[in-house]
Amino acid sequence: MNTLPQISEAEFEVMKIIWKHAPISTNEITEKLTQTTKWSPKTIQTLIKRLVTKGALSYEKQSRVFVYTPLIEEKEYIGHESHSFLERYYDGDITAMLSAYIEDDKLSESEIDTLRSLLAKGSKNRGN
């Protein structure tokens, strides 16, 4: 998919369930979301319908049940959103973003170690 749809925070919560469990029925989505949110089944159905309209989900009717499958990949969507966040708040400068997180003590030592490992791995993959 070339252009990814704009997905609200609530719709993203629905997508996370669908990405994890697809193909998944309306009832299964509703059951999982009512355990973690205070949304009514009607609200959940509305969110699902919006995602279908936006082109984020497809569905097929299996007897009396609607079963949903994502049309966009989770990794693709999150990558797009991360890039948008970086552009909007840090002018695309990932170094500035990481510096802000480190200066504000928002990264634990473990997270910093993980980043070091990822950077070292990335450097090796580029032949540096």
mmCIF file with all atom_site columns, C-alpha atoms in Angstrom:
data_model
loop_
_atom_site.group_PDB
_atom_site.id
_atom_site.type_symbol
_atom_site.label_atom_id
_atom_site.label_alt_id
_atom_site.label_comp_id
_atom_site.label_asym_id
_atom_site.label_entity_id
_atom_site.label_seq_id
_atom_site.pdbx_PDB_ins_code
_atom_site.Cartn_x
_atom_site.Cartn_y
_atom_site.Cartn_z
_atom_site.occupancy
_atom_site.B_iso_or_equiv
_atom_site.pdbx_formal_charge
_atom_site.auth_seq_id
_atom_site.auth_comp_id
_atom_site.auth_asym_id
_atom_site.auth_atom_id
_atom_site.pdbx_PDB_model_num
ATOM 1   C CA . MET A 1 1   ? 0.000   0.000   0.000  1.00 0.00 ? 1   MET A CA 1
ATOM 2   C CA . ASN A 1 2   ? 1.545   3.326   -1.061 1.00 0.00 ? 2   ASN A CA 1
ATOM 3   C CA . THR A 1 3   ? -0.355  5.724   1.169  1.00 0.00 ? 3   THR A CA 1
ATOM 4   C CA . LEU A 1 4   ? -1.040  4.596   4.684  1.00 0.00 ? 4   LEU A CA 1
ATOM 5   C CA . PRO A 1 5   ? -4.333  5.654   6.249  1.00 0.00 ? 5   PRO A CA 1
ATOM 6   C CA . GLN A 1 6   ? -4.510  8.051   9.187  1.00 0.00 ? 6   GLN A CA 1
ATOM 7   C CA . ILE A 1 7   ? -5.379  5.893   12.185 1.00 0.00 ? 7   ILE A CA 1
ATOM 8   C CA . SER A 1 8   ? -6.539  7.358   15.502 1.00 0.00 ? 8   SER A CA 1
ATOM 9   C CA . GLU A 1 9   ? -5.209  6.146   18.851 1.00 0.00 ? 9   GLU A CA 1
ATOM 10  C CA . ALA A 1 10  ? -8.397  4.140   19.444 1.00 0.00 ? 10  ALA A CA 1
ATOM 11  C CA . GLU A 1 11  ? -8.266  2.606   15.970 1.00 0.00 ? 11  GLU A CA 1
ATOM 12  C CA . PHE A 1 12  ? -4.617  1.721   16.579 1.00 0.00 ? 12  PHE A CA 1
ATOM 13  C CA . GLU A 1 13  ? -5.666  -0.279  19.676 1.00 0.00 ? 13  GLU A CA 1
ATOM 14  C CA . VAL A 1 14  ? -8.044  -2.263  17.457 1.00 0.00 ? 14  VAL A CA 1
ATOM 15  C CA . MET A 1 15  ? -5.321  -2.775  14.853 1.00 0.00 ? 15  MET A CA 1
ATOM 16  C CA . LYS A 1 16  ? -2.903  -4.121  17.485 1.00 0.00 ? 16  LYS A CA 1
ATOM 17  C CA . ILE A 1 17  ? -5.405  -6.870  18.331 1.00 0.00 ? 17  ILE A CA 1
ATOM 18  C CA . ILE A 1 18  ? -6.002  -7.665  14.669 1.00 0.00 ? 18  ILE A CA 1
ATOM 19  C CA . TRP A 1 19  ? -2.287  -7.699  13.799 1.00 0.00 ? 19  TRP A CA 1
ATOM 20  C CA . LYS A 1 20  ? -1.647  -10.106 16.653 1.00 0.00 ? 20  LYS A CA 1
ATOM 21  C CA . HIS A 1 21  ? -4.578  -12.480 16.060 1.00 0.00 ? 21  HIS A CA 1
ATOM 22  C CA . ALA A 1 22  ? -5.638  -12.194 12.384 1.00 0.00 ? 22  ALA A CA 1
ATOM 23  C CA . PRO A 1 23  ? -7.753  -13.570 10.931 1.00 0.00 ? 23  PRO A CA 1
ATOM 24  C CA . ILE A 1 24  ? -10.102 -12.641 13.763 1.00 0.00 ? 24  ILE A CA 1
ATOM 25  C CA . SER A 1 25  ? -13.882 -12.261 14.147 1.00 0.00 ? 25  SER A CA 1
ATOM 26  C CA . THR A 1 26  ? -15.806 -9.263  15.414 1.00 0.00 ? 26  THR A CA 1
ATOM 27  C CA . ASN A 1 27  ? -16.723 -11.142 18.588 1.00 0.00 ? 27  ASN A CA 1
ATOM 28  C CA . GLU A 1 28  ? -13.103 -12.085 19.294 1.00 0.00 ? 28  GLU A CA 1
ATOM 29  C CA . ILE A 1 29  ? -11.947 -8.493  18.762 1.00 0.00 ? 29  ILE A CA 1
ATOM 30  C CA . THR A 1 30  ? -14.704 -7.244  21.058 1.00 0.00 ? 30  THR A CA 1
ATOM 31  C CA . GLU A 1 31  ? -13.895 -9.836  23.725 1.00 0.00 ? 31  GLU A CA 1
ATOM 32  C CA . LYS A 1 32  ? -10.204 -8.896  23.779 1.00 0.00 ? 32  LYS A CA 1
ATOM 33  C CA . LEU A 1 33  ? -10.808 -5.126  23.818 1.00 0.00 ? 33  LEU A CA 1
ATOM 34  C CA . THR A 1 34  ? -13.470 -5.193  26.534 1.00 0.00 ? 34  THR A CA 1
ATOM 35  C CA . GLN A 1 35  ? -10.851 -6.831  28.784 1.00 0.00 ? 35  GLN A CA 1
ATOM 36  C CA . THR A 1 36  ? -8.403  -3.926  28.345 1.00 0.00 ? 36  THR A CA 1
ATOM 37  C CA . THR A 1 37  ? -10.671 -0.919  27.683 1.00 0.00 ? 37  THR A CA 1
ATOM 38  C CA . LYS A 1 38  ? -13.970 0.473   28.886 1.00 0.00 ? 38  LYS A CA 1
ATOM 39  C CA . TRP A 1 39  ? -15.362 0.567   25.347 1.00 0.00 ? 39  TRP A CA 1
ATOM 40  C CA . SER A 1 40  ? -18.793 -0.795  24.575 1.00 0.00 ? 40  SER A CA 1
ATOM 41  C CA . PRO A 1 41  ? -19.182 -3.439  21.852 1.00 0.00 ? 41  PRO A CA 1
ATOM 42  C CA . LYS A 1 42  ? -20.946 -0.793  19.724 1.00 0.00 ? 42  LYS A CA 1
ATOM 43  C CA . THR A 1 43  ? -17.909 1.525   19.983 1.00 0.00 ? 43  THR A CA 1
ATOM 44  C CA . ILE A 1 44  ? -15.599 -1.314  18.969 1.00 0.00 ? 44  ILE A CA 1
ATOM 45  C CA . GLN A 1 45  ? -17.790 -2.144  15.971 1.00 0.00 ? 45  GLN A CA 1
ATOM 46  C CA . THR A 1 46  ? -17.705 1.519   14.917 1.00 0.00 ? 46  THR A CA 1
ATOM 47  C CA . LEU A 1 47  ? -13.900 1.548   15.121 1.00 0.00 ? 47  LEU A CA 1
ATOM 48  C CA . ILE A 1 48  ? -13.711 -1.638  13.032 1.00 0.00 ? 48  ILE A CA 1
ATOM 49  C CA . LYS A 1 49  ? -16.036 -0.134  10.393 1.00 0.00 ? 49  LYS A CA 1
ATOM 50  C CA . ARG A 1 50  ? -13.880 3.013   10.224 1.00 0.00 ? 50  ARG A CA 1
ATOM 51  C CA . LEU A 1 51  ? -10.764 0.905   9.683  1.00 0.00 ? 51  LEU A CA 1
ATOM 52  C CA . VAL A 1 52  ? -12.485 -0.968  6.842  1.00 0.00 ? 52  VAL A CA 1
ATOM 53  C CA . THR A 1 53  ? -13.570 2.349   5.273  1.00 0.00 ? 53  THR A CA 1
ATOM 54  C CA . LYS A 1 54  ? -10.018 3.713   5.567  1.00 0.00 ? 54  LYS A CA 1
ATOM 55  C CA . GLY A 1 55  ? -8.623  0.650   3.801  1.00 0.00 ? 55  GLY A CA 1
ATOM 56  C CA . ALA A 1 56  ? -6.711  -0.673  6.808  1.00 0.00 ? 56  ALA A CA 1
ATOM 57  C CA . LEU A 1 57  ? -8.796  -3.871  7.084  1.00 0.00 ? 57  LEU A CA 1
ATOM 58  C CA . SER A 1 58  ? -10.514 -6.327  4.812  1.00 0.00 ? 58  SER A CA 1
ATOM 59  C CA . TYR A 1 59  ? -13.204 -8.739  5.879  1.00 0.00 ? 59  TYR A CA 1
ATOM 60  C CA . GLU A 1 60  ? -15.087 -11.735 4.680  1.00 0.00 ? 60  GLU A CA 1
ATOM 61  C CA . LYS A 1 61  ? -18.301 -13.173 5.924  1.00 0.00 ? 61  LYS A CA 1
ATOM 62  C CA . GLN A 1 62  ? -18.006 -16.756 7.110  1.00 0.00 ? 62  GLN A CA 1
ATOM 63  C CA . SER A 1 63  ? -21.578 -17.976 7.705  1.00 0.00 ? 63  SER A CA 1
ATOM 64  C CA . ARG A 1 64  ? -22.902 -15.367 10.160 1.00 0.00 ? 64  ARG A CA 1
ATOM 65  C CA . VAL A 1 65  ? -19.504 -14.104 11.302 1.00 0.00 ? 65  VAL A CA 1
ATOM 66  C CA . PHE A 1 66  ? -17.319 -11.325 9.899  1.00 0.00 ? 66  PHE A CA 1
ATOM 67  C CA . VAL A 1 67  ? -13.612 -12.176 9.935  1.00 0.00 ? 67  VAL A CA 1
ATOM 68  C CA . TYR A 1 68  ? -11.032 -9.369  9.618  1.00 0.00 ? 68  TYR A CA 1
ATOM 69  C CA . THR A 1 69  ? -7.541  -9.305  8.142  1.00 0.00 ? 69  THR A CA 1
ATOM 70  C CA . PRO A 1 70  ? -5.177  -6.288  8.077  1.00 0.00 ? 70  PRO A CA 1
ATOM 71  C CA . LEU A 1 71  ? -4.374  -4.731  4.710  1.00 0.00 ? 71  LEU A CA 1
ATOM 72  C CA . ILE A 1 72  ? -1.352  -2.917  6.111  1.00 0.00 ? 72  ILE A CA 1
ATOM 73  C CA . GLU A 1 73  ? 1.539   -4.505  7.953  1.00 0.00 ? 73  GLU A CA 1
ATOM 74  C CA . GLU A 1 74  ? 2.211   -3.539  11.548 1.00 0.00 ? 74  GLU A CA 1
ATOM 75  C CA . LYS A 1 75  ? 5.924   -2.980  10.915 1.00 0.00 ? 75  LYS A CA 1
ATOM 76  C CA . GLU A 1 76  ? 5.189   -0.748  7.914  1.00 0.00 ? 76  GLU A CA 1
ATOM 77  C CA . TYR A 1 77  ? 2.651   1.351   9.817  1.00 0.00 ? 77  TYR A CA 1
ATOM 78  C CA . ILE A 1 78  ? 4.803   1.767   12.932 1.00 0.00 ? 78  ILE A CA 1
ATOM 79  C CA . GLY A 1 79  ? 7.829   2.637   10.797 1.00 0.00 ? 79  GLY A CA 1
ATOM 80  C CA . HIS A 1 80  ? 5.792   5.291   8.986  1.00 0.00 ? 80  HIS A CA 1
ATOM 81  C CA . GLU A 1 81  ? 4.462   6.742   12.235 1.00 0.00 ? 81  GLU A CA 1
ATOM 82  C CA . SER A 1 82  ? 7.934   6.762   13.805 1.00 0.00 ? 82  SER A CA 1
ATOM 83  C CA . HIS A 1 83  ? 9.318   8.629   10.808 1.00 0.00 ? 83  HIS A CA 1
ATOM 84  C CA . SER A 1 84  ? 6.432   11.141  10.975 1.00 0.00 ? 84  SER A CA 1
ATOM 85  C CA . PHE A 1 85  ? 7.070   11.696  14.699 1.00 0.00 ? 85  PHE A CA 1
ATOM 86  C CA . LEU A 1 86  ? 10.775  12.224  14.086 1.00 0.00 ? 86  LEU A CA 1
ATOM 87  C CA . GLU A 1 87  ? 10.067  14.711  11.288 1.00 0.00 ? 87  GLU A CA 1
ATOM 88  C CA . ARG A 1 88  ? 7.426   16.611  13.247 1.00 0.00 ? 88  ARG A CA 1
ATOM 89  C CA . TYR A 1 89  ? 9.220   16.979  16.561 1.00 0.00 ? 89  TYR A CA 1
ATOM 90  C CA . TYR A 1 90  ? 12.919  16.696  15.765 1.00 0.00 ? 90  TYR A CA 1
ATOM 91  C CA . ASP A 1 91  ? 13.176  17.894  12.135 1.00 0.00 ? 91  ASP A CA 1
ATOM 92  C CA . GLY A 1 92  ? 14.167  14.354  11.159 1.00 0.00 ? 92  GLY A CA 1
ATOM 93  C CA . ASP A 1 93  ? 17.238  14.406  13.397 1.00 0.00 ? 93  ASP A CA 1
ATOM 94  C CA . ILE A 1 94  ? 17.335  11.118  15.284 1.00 0.00 ? 94  ILE A CA 1
ATOM 95  C CA . THR A 1 95  ? 20.446  12.224  17.176 1.00 0.00 ? 95  THR A CA 1
ATOM 96  C CA . ALA A 1 96  ? 18.508  15.181  18.612 1.00 0.00 ? 96  ALA A CA 1
ATOM 97  C CA . MET A 1 97  ? 15.672  12.874  19.636 1.00 0.00 ? 97  MET A CA 1
ATOM 98  C CA . LEU A 1 98  ? 17.961  10.383  21.374 1.00 0.00 ? 98  LEU A CA 1
ATOM 99  C CA . SER A 1 99  ? 19.865  13.213  23.064 1.00 0.00 ? 99  SER A CA 1
ATOM 100 C CA . ALA A 1 100 ? 16.604  14.585  24.446 1.00 0.00 ? 100 ALA A CA 1
ATOM 101 C CA . TYR A 1 101 ? 15.636  11.168  25.790 1.00 0.00 ? 101 TYR A CA 1
ATOM 102 C CA . ILE A 1 102 ? 19.047  10.600  27.371 1.00 0.00 ? 102 ILE A CA 1
ATOM 103 C CA . GLU A 1 103 ? 19.229  14.102  28.908 1.00 0.00 ? 103 GLU A CA 1
ATOM 104 C CA . ASP A 1 104 ? 15.763  13.710  30.427 1.00 0.00 ? 104 ASP A CA 1
ATOM 105 C CA . ASP A 1 105 ? 16.652  10.282  31.869 1.00 0.00 ? 105 ASP A CA 1
ATOM 106 C CA . LYS A 1 106 ? 13.925  8.658   29.786 1.00 0.00 ? 106 LYS A CA 1
ATOM 107 C CA . LEU A 1 107 ? 16.195  5.777   28.772 1.00 0.00 ? 107 LEU A CA 1
ATOM 108 C CA . SER A 1 108 ? 17.322  3.144   31.222 1.00 0.00 ? 108 SER A CA 1
ATOM 109 C CA . GLU A 1 109 ? 20.855  1.739   31.208 1.00 0.00 ? 109 GLU A CA 1
ATOM 110 C CA . SER A 1 110 ? 19.433  -1.426  29.683 1.00 0.00 ? 110 SER A CA 1
ATOM 111 C CA . GLU A 1 111 ? 17.797  0.538   26.838 1.00 0.00 ? 111 GLU A CA 1
ATOM 112 C CA . ILE A 1 112 ? 21.051  2.449   26.230 1.00 0.00 ? 112 ILE A CA 1
ATOM 113 C CA . ASP A 1 113 ? 22.959  -0.860  26.099 1.00 0.00 ? 113 ASP A CA 1
ATOM 114 C CA . THR A 1 114 ? 20.412  -2.194  23.605 1.00 0.00 ? 114 THR A CA 1
ATOM 115 C CA . LEU A 1 115 ? 20.840  0.923   21.450 1.00 0.00 ? 115 LEU A CA 1
ATOM 116 C CA . ARG A 1 116 ? 24.633  0.510   21.557 1.00 0.00 ? 116 ARG A CA 1
ATOM 117 C CA . SER A 1 117 ? 24.234  -3.072  20.418 1.00 0.00 ? 117 SER A CA 1
ATOM 118 C CA . LEU A 1 118 ? 21.883  -2.075  17.595 1.00 0.00 ? 118 LEU A CA 1
ATOM 119 C CA . LEU A 1 119 ? 24.248  0.677   16.444 1.00 0.00 ? 119 LEU A CA 1
ATOM 120 C CA . ALA A 1 120 ? 27.209  -1.712  16.475 1.00 0.00 ? 120 ALA A CA 1
ATOM 121 C CA . LYS A 1 121 ? 25.201  -4.274  14.497 1.00 0.00 ? 121 LYS A CA 1
ATOM 122 C CA . GLY A 1 122 ? 24.111  -1.599  11.999 1.00 0.00 ? 122 GLY A CA 1
ATOM 123 C CA . SER A 1 123 ? 27.696  -0.439  11.604 1.00 0.00 ? 123 SER A CA 1
ATOM 124 C CA . LYS A 1 124 ? 28.864  -4.001  10.851 1.00 0.00 ? 124 LYS A CA 1
ATOM 125 C CA . ASN A 1 125 ? 26.053  -4.487  8.332  1.00 0.00 ? 125 ASN A CA 1
ATOM 126 C CA . ARG A 1 126 ? 27.211  -1.390  6.431  1.00 0.00 ? 126 ARG A CA 1
ATOM 127 C CA . GLY A 1 127 ? 30.767  -2.719  6.299  1.00 0.00 ? 127 GLY A CA 1
ATOM 128 C CA . ASN A 1 128 ? 32.220  -0.030  8.572  1.00 0.00 ? 128 ASN A CA 1
#
